[in-house]
JSON list of C-alpha atoms in Angstrom, two decimals:
[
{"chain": "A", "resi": 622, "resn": "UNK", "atom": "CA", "xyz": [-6.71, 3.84, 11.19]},
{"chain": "A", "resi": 623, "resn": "UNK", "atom": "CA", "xyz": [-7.20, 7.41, 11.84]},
{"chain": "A", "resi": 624, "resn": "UNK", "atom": "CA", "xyz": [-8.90, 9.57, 9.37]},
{"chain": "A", "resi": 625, "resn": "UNK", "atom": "CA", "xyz": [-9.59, 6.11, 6.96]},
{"chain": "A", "resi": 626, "resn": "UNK", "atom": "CA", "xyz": [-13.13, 4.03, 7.39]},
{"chain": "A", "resi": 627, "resn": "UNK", "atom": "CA", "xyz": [-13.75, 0.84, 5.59]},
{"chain": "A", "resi": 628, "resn": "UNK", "atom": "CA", "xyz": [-16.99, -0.50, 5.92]},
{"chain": "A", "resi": 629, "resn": "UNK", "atom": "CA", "xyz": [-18.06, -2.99, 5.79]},
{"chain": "A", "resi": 630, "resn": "UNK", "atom": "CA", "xyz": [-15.37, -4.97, 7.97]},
{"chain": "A", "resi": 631, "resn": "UNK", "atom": "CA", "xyz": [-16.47, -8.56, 7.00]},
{"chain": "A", "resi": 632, "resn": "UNK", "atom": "CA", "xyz": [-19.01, -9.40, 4.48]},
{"chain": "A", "resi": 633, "resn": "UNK", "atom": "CA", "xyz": [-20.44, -13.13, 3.36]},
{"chain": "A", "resi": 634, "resn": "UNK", "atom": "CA", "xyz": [-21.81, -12.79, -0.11]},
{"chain": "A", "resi": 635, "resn": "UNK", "atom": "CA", "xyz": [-23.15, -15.45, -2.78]},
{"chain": "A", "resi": 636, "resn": "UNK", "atom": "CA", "xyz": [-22.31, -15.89, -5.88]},
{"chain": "A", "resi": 637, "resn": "UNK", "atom": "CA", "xyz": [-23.66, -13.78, -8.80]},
{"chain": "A", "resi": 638, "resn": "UNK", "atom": "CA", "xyz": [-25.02, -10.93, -6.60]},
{"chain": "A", "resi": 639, "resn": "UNK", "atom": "CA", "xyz": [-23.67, -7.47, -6.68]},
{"chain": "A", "resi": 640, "resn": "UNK", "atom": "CA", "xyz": [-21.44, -5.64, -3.53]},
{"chain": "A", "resi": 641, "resn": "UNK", "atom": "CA", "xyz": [-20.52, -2.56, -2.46]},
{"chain": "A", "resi": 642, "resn": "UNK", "atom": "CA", "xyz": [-17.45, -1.74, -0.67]},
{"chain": "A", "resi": 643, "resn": "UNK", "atom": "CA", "xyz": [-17.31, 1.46, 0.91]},
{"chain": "A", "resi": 644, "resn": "UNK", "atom": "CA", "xyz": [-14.27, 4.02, 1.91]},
{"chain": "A", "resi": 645, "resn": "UNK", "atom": "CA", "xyz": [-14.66, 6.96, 3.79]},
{"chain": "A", "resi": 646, "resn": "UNK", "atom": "CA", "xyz": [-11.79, 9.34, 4.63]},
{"chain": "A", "resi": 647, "resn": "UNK", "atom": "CA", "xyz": [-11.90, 12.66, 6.69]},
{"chain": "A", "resi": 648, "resn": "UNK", "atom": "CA", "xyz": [-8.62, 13.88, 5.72]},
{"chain": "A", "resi": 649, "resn": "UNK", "atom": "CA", "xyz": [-9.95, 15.64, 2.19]},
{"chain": "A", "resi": 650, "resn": "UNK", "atom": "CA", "xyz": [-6.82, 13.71, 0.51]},
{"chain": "A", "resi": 651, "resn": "UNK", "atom": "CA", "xyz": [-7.21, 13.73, -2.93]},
{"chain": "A", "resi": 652, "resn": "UNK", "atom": "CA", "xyz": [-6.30, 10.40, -3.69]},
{"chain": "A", "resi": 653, "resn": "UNK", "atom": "CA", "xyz": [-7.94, 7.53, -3.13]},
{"chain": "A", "resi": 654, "resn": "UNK", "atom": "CA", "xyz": [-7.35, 3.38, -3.93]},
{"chain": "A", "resi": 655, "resn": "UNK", "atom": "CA", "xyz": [-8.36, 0.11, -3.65]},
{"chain": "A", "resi": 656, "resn": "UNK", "atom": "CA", "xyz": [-5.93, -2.78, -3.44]},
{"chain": "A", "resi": 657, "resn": "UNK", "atom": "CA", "xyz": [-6.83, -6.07, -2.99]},
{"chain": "A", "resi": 658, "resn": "UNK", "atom": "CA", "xyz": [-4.53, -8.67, -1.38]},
{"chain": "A", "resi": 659, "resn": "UNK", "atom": "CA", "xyz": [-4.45, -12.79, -1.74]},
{"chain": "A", "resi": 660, "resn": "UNK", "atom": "CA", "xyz": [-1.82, -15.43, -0.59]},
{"chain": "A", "resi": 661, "resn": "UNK", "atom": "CA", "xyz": [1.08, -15.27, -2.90]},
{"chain": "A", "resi": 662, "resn": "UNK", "atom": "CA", "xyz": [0.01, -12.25, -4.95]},
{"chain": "A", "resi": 663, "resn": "UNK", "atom": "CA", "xyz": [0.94, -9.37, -2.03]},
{"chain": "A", "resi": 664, "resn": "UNK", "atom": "CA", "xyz": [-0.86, -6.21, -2.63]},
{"chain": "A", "resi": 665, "resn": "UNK", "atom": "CA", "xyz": [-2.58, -5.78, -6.19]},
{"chain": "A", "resi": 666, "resn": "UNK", "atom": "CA", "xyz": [-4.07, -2.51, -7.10]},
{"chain": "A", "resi": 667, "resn": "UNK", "atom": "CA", "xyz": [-8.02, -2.72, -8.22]},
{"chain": "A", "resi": 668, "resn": "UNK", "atom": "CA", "xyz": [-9.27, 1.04, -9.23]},
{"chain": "A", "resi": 669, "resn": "UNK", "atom": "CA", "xyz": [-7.79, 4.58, -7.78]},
{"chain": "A", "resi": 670, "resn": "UNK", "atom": "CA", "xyz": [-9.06, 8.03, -7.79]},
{"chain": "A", "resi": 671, "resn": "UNK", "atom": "CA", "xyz": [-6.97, 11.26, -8.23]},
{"chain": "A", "resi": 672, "resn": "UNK", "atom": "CA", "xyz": [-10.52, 13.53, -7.60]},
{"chain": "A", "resi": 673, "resn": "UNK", "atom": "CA", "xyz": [-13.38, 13.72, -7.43]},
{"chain": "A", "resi": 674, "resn": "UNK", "atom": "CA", "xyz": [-14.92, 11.56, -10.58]},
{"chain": "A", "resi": 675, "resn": "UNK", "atom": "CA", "xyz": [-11.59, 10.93, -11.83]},
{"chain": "A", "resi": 676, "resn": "UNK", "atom": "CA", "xyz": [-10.66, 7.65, -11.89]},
{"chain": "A", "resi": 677, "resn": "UNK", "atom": "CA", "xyz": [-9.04, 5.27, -13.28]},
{"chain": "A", "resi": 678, "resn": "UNK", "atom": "CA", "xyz": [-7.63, 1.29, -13.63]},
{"chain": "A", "resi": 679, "resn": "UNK", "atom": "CA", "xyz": [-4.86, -0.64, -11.71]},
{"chain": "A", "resi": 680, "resn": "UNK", "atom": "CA", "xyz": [-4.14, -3.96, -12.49]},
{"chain": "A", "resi": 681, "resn": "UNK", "atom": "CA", "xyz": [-6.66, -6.06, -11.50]},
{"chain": "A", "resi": 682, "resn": "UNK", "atom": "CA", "xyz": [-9.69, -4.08, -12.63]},
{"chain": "A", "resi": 683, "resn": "UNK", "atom": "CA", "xyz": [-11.84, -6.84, -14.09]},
{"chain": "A", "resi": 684, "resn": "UNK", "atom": "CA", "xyz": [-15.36, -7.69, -12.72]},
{"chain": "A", "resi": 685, "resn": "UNK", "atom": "CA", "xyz": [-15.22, -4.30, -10.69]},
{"chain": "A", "resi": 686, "resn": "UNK", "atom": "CA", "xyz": [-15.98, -0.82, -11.00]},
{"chain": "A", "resi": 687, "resn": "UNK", "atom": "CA", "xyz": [-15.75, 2.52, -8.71]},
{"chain": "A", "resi": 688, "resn": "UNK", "atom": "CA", "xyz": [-16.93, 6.08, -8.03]},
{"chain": "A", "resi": 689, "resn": "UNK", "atom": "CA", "xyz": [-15.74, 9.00, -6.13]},
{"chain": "A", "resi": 690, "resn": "UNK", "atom": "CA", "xyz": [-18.86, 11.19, -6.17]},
{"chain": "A", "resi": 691, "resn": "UNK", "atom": "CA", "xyz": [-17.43, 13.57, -3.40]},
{"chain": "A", "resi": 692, "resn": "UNK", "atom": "CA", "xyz": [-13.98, 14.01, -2.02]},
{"chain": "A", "resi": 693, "resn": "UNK", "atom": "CA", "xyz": [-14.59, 11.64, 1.72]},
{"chain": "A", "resi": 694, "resn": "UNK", "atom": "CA", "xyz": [-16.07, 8.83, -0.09]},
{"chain": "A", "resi": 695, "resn": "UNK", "atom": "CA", "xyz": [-14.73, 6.21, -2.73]},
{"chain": "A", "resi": 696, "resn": "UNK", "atom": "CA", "xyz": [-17.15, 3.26, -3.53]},
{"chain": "A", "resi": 697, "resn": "UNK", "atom": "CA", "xyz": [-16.14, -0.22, -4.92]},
{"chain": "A", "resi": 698, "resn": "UNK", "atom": "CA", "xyz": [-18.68, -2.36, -6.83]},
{"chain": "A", "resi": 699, "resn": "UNK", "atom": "CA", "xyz": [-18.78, -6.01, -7.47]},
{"chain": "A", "resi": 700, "resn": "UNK", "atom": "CA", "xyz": [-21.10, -5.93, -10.39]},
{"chain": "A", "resi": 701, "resn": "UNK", "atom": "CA", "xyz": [-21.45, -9.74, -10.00]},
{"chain": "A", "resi": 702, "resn": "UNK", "atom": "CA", "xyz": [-19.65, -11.23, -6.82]},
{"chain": "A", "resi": 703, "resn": "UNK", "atom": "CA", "xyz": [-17.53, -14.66, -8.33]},
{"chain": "A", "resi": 704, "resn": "UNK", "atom": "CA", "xyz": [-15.66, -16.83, -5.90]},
{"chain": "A", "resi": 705, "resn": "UNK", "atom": "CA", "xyz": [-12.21, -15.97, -7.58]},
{"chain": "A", "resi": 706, "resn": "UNK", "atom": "CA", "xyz": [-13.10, -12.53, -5.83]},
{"chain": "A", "resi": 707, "resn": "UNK", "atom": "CA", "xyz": [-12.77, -13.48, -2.32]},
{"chain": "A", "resi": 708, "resn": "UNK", "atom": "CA", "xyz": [-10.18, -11.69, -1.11]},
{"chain": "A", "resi": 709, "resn": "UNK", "atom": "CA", "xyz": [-9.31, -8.95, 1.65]},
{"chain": "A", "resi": 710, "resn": "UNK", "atom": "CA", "xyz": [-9.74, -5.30, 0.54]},
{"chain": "A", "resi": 711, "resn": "UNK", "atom": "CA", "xyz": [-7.76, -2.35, 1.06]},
{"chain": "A", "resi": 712, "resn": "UNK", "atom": "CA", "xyz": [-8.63, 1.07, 1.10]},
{"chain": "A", "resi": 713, "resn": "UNK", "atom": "CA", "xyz": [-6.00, 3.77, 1.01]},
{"chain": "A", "resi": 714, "resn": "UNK", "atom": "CA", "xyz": [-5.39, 7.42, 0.76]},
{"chain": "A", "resi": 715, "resn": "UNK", "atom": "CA", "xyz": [-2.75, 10.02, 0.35]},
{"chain": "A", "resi": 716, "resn": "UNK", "atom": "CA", "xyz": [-2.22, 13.74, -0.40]},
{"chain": "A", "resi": 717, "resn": "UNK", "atom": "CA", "xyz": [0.22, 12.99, -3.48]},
{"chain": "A", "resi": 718, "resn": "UNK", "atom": "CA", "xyz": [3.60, 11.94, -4.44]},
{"chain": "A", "resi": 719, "resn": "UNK", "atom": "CA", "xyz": [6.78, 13.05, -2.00]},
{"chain": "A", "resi": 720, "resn": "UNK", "atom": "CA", "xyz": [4.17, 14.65, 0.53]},
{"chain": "A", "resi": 721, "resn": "UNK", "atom": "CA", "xyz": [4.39, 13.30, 4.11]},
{"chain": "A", "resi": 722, "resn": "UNK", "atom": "CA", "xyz": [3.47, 10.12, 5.43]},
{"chain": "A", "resi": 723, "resn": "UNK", "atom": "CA", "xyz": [2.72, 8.23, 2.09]},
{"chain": "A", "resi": 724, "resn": "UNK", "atom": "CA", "xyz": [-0.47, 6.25, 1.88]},
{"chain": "A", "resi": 725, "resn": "UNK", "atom": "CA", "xyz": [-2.60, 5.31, 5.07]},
{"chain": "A", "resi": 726, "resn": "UNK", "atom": "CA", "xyz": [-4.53, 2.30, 4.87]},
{"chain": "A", "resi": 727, "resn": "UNK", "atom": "CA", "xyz": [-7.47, 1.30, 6.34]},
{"chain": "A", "resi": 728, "resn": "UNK", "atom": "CA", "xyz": [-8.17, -1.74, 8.38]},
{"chain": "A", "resi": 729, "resn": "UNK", "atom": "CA", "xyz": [-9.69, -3.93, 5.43]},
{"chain": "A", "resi": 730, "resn": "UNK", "atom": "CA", "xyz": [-12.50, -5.60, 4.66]},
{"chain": "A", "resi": 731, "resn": "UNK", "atom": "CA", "xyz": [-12.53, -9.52, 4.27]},
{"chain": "A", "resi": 732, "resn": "UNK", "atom": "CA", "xyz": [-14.82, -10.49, 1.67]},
{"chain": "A", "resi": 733, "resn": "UNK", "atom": "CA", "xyz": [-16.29, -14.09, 0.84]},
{"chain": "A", "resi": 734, "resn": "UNK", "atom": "CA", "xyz": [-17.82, -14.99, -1.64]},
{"chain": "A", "resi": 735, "resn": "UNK", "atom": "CA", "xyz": [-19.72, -18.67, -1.98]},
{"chain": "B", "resi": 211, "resn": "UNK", "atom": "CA", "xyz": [6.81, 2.09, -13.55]},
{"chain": "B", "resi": 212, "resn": "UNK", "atom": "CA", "xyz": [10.35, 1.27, -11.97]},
{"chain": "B", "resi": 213, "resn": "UNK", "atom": "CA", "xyz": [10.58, -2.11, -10.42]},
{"chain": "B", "resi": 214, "resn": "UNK", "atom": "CA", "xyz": [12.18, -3.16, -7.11]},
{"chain": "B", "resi": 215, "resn": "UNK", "atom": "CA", "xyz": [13.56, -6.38, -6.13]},
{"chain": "B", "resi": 216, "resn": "UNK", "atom": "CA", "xyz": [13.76, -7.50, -2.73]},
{"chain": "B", "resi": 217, "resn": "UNK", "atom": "CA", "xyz": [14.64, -10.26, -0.51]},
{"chain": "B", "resi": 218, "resn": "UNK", "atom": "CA", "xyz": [11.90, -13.18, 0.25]},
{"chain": "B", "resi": 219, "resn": "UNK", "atom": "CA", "xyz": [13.17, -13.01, 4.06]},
{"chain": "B", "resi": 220, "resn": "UNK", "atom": "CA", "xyz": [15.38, -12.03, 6.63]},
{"chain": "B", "resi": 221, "resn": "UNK", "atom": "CA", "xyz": [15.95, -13.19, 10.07]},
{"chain": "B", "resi": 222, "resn": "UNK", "atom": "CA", "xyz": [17.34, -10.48, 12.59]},
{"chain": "B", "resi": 223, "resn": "UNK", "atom": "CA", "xyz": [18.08, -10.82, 16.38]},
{"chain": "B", "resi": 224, "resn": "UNK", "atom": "CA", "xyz": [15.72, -8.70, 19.16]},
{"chain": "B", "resi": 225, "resn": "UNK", "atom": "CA", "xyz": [17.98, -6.00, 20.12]},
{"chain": "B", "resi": 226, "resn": "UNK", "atom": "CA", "xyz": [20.08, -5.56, 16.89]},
{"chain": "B", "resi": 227, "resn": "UNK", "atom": "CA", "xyz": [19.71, -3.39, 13.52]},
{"chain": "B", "resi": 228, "resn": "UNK", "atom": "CA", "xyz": [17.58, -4.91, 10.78]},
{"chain": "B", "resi": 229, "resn": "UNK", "atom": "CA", "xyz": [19.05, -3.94, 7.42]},
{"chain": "B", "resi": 230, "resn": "UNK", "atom": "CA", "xyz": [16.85, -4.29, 4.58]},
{"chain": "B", "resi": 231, "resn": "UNK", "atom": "CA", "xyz": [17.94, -4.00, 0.85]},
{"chain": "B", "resi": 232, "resn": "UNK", "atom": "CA", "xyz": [16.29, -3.17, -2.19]},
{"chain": "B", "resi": 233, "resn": "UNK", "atom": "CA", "xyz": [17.19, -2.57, -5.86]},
{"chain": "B", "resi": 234, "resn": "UNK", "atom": "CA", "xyz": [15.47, -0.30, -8.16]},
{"chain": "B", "resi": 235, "resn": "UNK", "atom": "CA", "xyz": [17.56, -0.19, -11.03]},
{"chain": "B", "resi": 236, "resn": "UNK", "atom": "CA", "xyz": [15.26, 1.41, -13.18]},
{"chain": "B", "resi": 237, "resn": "UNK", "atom": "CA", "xyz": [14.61, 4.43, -10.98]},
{"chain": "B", "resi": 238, "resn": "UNK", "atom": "CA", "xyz": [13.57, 7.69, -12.66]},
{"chain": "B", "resi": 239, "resn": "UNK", "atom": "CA", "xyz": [15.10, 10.78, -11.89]},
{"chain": "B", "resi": 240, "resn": "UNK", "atom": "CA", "xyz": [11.32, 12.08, -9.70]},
{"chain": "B", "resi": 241, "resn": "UNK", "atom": "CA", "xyz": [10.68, 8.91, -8.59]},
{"chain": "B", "resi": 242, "resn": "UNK", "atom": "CA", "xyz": [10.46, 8.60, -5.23]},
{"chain": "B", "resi": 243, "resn": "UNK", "atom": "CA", "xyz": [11.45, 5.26, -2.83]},
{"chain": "B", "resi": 244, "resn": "UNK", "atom": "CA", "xyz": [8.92, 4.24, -0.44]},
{"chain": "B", "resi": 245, "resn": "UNK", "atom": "CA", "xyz": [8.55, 2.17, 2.35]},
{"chain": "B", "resi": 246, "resn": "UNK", "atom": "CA", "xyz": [5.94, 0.34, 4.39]},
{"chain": "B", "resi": 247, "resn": "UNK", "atom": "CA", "xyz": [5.14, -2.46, 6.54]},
{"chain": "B", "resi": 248, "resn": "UNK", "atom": "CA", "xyz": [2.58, -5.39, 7.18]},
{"chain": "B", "resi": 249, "resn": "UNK", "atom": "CA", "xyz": [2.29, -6.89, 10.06]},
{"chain": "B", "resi": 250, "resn": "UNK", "atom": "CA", "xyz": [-0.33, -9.57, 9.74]},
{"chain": "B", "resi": 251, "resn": "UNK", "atom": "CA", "xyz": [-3.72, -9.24, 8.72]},
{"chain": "B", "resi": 252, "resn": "UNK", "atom": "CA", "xyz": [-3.48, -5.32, 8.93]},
{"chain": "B", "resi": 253, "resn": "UNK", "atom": "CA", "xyz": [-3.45, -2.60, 6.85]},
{"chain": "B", "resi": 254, "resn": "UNK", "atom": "CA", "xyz": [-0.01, -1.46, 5.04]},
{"chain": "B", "resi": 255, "resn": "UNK", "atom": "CA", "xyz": [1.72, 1.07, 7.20]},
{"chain": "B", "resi": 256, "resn": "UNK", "atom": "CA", "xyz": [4.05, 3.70, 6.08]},
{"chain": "B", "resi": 257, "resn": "UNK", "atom": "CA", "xyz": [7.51, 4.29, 7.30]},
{"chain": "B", "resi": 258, "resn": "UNK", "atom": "CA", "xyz": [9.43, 6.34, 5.43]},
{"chain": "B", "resi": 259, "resn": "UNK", "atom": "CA", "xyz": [10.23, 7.84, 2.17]},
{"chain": "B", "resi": 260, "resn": "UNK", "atom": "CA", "xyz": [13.21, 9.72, -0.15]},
{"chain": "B", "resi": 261, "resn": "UNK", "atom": "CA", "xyz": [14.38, 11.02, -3.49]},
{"chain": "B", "resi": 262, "resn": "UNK", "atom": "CA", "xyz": [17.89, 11.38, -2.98]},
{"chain": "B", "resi": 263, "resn": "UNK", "atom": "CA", "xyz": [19.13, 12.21, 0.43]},
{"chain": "B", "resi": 264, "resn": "UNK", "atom": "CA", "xyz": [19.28, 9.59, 3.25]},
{"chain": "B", "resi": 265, "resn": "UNK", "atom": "CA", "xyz": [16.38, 10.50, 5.79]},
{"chain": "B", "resi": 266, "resn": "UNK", "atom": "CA", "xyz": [15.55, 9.86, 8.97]},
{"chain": "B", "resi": 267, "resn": "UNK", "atom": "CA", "xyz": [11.78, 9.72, 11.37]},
{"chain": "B", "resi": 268, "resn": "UNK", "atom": "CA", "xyz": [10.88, 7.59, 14.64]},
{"chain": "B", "resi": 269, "resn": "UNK", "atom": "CA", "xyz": [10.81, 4.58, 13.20]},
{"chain": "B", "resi": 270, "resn": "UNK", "atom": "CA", "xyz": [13.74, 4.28, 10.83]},
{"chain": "B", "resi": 271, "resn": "UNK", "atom": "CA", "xyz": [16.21, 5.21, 8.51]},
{"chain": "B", "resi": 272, "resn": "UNK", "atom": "CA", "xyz": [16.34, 5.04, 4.91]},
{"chain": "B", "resi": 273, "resn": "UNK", "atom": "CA", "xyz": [19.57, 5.32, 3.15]},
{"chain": "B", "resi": 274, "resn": "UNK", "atom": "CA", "xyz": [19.83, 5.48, -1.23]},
{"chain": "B", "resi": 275, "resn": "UNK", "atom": "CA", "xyz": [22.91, 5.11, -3.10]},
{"chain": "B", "resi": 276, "resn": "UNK", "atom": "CA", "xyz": [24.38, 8.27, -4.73]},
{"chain": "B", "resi": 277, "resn": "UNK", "atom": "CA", "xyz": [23.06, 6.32, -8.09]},
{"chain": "B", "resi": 278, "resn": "UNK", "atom": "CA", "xyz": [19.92, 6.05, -6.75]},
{"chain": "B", "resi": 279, "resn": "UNK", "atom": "CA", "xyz": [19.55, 2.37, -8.31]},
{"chain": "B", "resi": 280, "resn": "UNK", "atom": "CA", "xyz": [19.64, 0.57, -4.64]},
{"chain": "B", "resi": 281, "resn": "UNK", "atom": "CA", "xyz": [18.59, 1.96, -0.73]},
{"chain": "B", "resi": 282, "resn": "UNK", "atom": "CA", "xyz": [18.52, 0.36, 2.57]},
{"chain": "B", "resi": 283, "resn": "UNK", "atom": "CA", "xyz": [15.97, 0.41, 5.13]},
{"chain": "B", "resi": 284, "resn": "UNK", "atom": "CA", "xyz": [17.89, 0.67, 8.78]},
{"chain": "B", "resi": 285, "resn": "UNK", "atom": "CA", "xyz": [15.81, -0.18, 12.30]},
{"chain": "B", "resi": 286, "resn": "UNK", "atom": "CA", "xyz": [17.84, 0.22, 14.82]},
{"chain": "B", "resi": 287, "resn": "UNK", "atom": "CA", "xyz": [16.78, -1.60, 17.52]},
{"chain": "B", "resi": 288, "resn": "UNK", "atom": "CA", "xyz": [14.22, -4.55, 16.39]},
{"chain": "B", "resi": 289, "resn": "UNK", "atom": "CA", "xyz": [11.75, -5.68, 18.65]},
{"chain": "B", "resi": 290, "resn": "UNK", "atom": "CA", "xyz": [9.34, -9.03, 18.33]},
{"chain": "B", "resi": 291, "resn": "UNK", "atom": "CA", "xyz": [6.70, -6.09, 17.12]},
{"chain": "B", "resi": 292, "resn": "UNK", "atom": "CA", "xyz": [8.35, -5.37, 13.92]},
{"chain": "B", "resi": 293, "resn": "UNK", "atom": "CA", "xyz": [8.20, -8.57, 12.58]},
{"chain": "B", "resi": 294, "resn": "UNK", "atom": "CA", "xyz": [6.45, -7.82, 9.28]},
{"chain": "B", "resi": 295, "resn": "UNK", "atom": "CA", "xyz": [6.27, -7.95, 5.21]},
{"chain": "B", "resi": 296, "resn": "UNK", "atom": "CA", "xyz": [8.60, -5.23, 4.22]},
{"chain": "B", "resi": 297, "resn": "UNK", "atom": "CA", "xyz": [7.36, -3.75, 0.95]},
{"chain": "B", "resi": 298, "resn": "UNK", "atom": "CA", "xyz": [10.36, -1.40, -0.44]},
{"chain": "B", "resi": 299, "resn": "UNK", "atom": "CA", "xyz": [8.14, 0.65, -3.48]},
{"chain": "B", "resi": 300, "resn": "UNK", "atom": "CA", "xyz": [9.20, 3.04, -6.17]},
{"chain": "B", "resi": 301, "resn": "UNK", "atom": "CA", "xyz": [6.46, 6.05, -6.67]},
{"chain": "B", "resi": 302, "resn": "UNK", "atom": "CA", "xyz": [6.00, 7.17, -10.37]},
{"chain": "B", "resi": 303, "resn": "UNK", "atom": "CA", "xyz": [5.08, 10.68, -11.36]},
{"chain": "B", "resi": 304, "resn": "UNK", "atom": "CA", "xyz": [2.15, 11.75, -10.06]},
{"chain": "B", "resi": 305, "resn": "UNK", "atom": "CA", "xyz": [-0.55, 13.85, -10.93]},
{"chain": "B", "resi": 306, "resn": "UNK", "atom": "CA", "xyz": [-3.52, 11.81, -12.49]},
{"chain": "B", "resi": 307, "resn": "UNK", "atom": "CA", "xyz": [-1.01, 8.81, -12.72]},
{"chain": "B", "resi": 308, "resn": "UNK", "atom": "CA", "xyz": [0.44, 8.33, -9.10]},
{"chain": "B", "resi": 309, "resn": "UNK", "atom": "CA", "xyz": [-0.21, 5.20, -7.99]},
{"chain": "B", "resi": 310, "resn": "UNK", "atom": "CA", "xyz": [1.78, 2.81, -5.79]},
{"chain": "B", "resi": 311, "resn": "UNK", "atom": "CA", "xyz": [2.30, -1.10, -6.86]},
{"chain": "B", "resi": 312, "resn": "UNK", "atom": "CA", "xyz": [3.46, -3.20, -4.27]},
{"chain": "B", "resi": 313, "resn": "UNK", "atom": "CA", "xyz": [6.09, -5.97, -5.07]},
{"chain": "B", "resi": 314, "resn": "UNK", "atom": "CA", "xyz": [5.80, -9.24, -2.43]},
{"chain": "B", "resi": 315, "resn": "UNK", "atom": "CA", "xyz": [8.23, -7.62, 0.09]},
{"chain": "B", "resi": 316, "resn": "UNK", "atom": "CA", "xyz": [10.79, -9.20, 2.35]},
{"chain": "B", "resi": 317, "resn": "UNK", "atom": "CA", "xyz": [9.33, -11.31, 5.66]},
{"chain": "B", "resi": 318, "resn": "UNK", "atom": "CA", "xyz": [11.63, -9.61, 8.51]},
{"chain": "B", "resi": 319, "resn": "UNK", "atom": "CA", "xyz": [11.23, -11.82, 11.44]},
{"chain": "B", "resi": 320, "resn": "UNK", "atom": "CA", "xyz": [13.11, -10.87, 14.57]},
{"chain": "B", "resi": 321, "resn": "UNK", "atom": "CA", "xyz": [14.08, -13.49, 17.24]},
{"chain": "B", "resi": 322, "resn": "UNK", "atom": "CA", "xyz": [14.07, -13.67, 20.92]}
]
């Protein structure tokens, strides 16, 4: 998607060890999210950012942790990878409520973890 | 944050409008309605948004009751290519809080 990196795309992990998902956008949007999304739970929200070191919890914030340390870059953390976290991630970004064109996501990254 | 209720799935025919309903009874009055798309295995993609008046872009049209409890998400002319998840989302009030929560959406799937 343009102006929205994930990296990496697909990552094979074991169990216990700790991963880092990155996002990198070029748009200088202010906000910034990660979603995660599993069969028969849709799109659940993990951590956002609203600026730079501001951020904050969505719903499914256990077991992971973020930080925005500059405006292109938002970082996602497995402290300690479990198998219940294998999932597909979602990055997104957006300028701010009513503004035009919403949130773009990126491609995703498809995490395992065994 | 307001909740929306939509349809598990809809069939439509290649050619014809899709019409997709939602309800967000609970709407607040600077709450905006959202919508985007999945197609599988990609990335979310947005297609349109409103507070109060019906709009209109490229890819659809979005029309919300004068009560603003209910809206409708109009493509005209469905192809194969927009069959899709269908997430219909209510935006809350920004600032340090605005965040988007995504229900389970509506599985459009358009026939030959």
């Amino acid at each position: 998607d343009a102006g929205i990196t994930q990296s990496p795309r697909h990552k094979v992990t074991e169990t216990g060890t700790p991963v880092t998902l990155r996002c990198h956008q070029t748009e200088n949007h202010r906000y910034m999210y990660w979603y995660r999304q599993d069969p028969g739970h849709g799109l659940r929200l993990i951590h956002y950012s609203y600026g730079v070191k501001d951020t904050d919890k969505g719903e499914v914030s256990d077991g992971y942790s973020v930080s925005r340390s500059k405006t292109e870059d938002f970082l996602l953390t497995l402290e300690s990878a479990t198998s219940s976290q294998t999932s597909v991630y979602f990055c997104a970004i957006s300028e701010g409520q009513g503004l035009p064109n919403g949130y773009t996501f990126g491609s995703g990254t498809r995490l395992t973890v065994v | 944050d307001a909740k929306t209720t939509q349809p598990p799935s809809m069939d439509c025919a290649e050619g014809r409008a899709a019409n997709l309903p939602c309800n967000h009874s609970t709407i607040s009055g600077n709450e905006y309605v959202y919508w985007y798309r999945q197609i599988h295995s990609q990335g979310p993609q947005y297609i349109i948004h409103g507070l109060k008046n019906n709009e209109t872009n490229e890819m659809a049209s979005l029309i919300i009751t004068e009560d603003r409890k209910s809206s409708t998400l109009i493509l005209p002319h469905a192809t194969l290519r927009d069959t899709a998840v269908y997430y219909c989302i209510v935006g809350n009030s920004g600032g340090s809080n605005y965040k988007l929560t995504f229900g389970k959406g509506t599985l459009l799937t358009v026939n030959p």
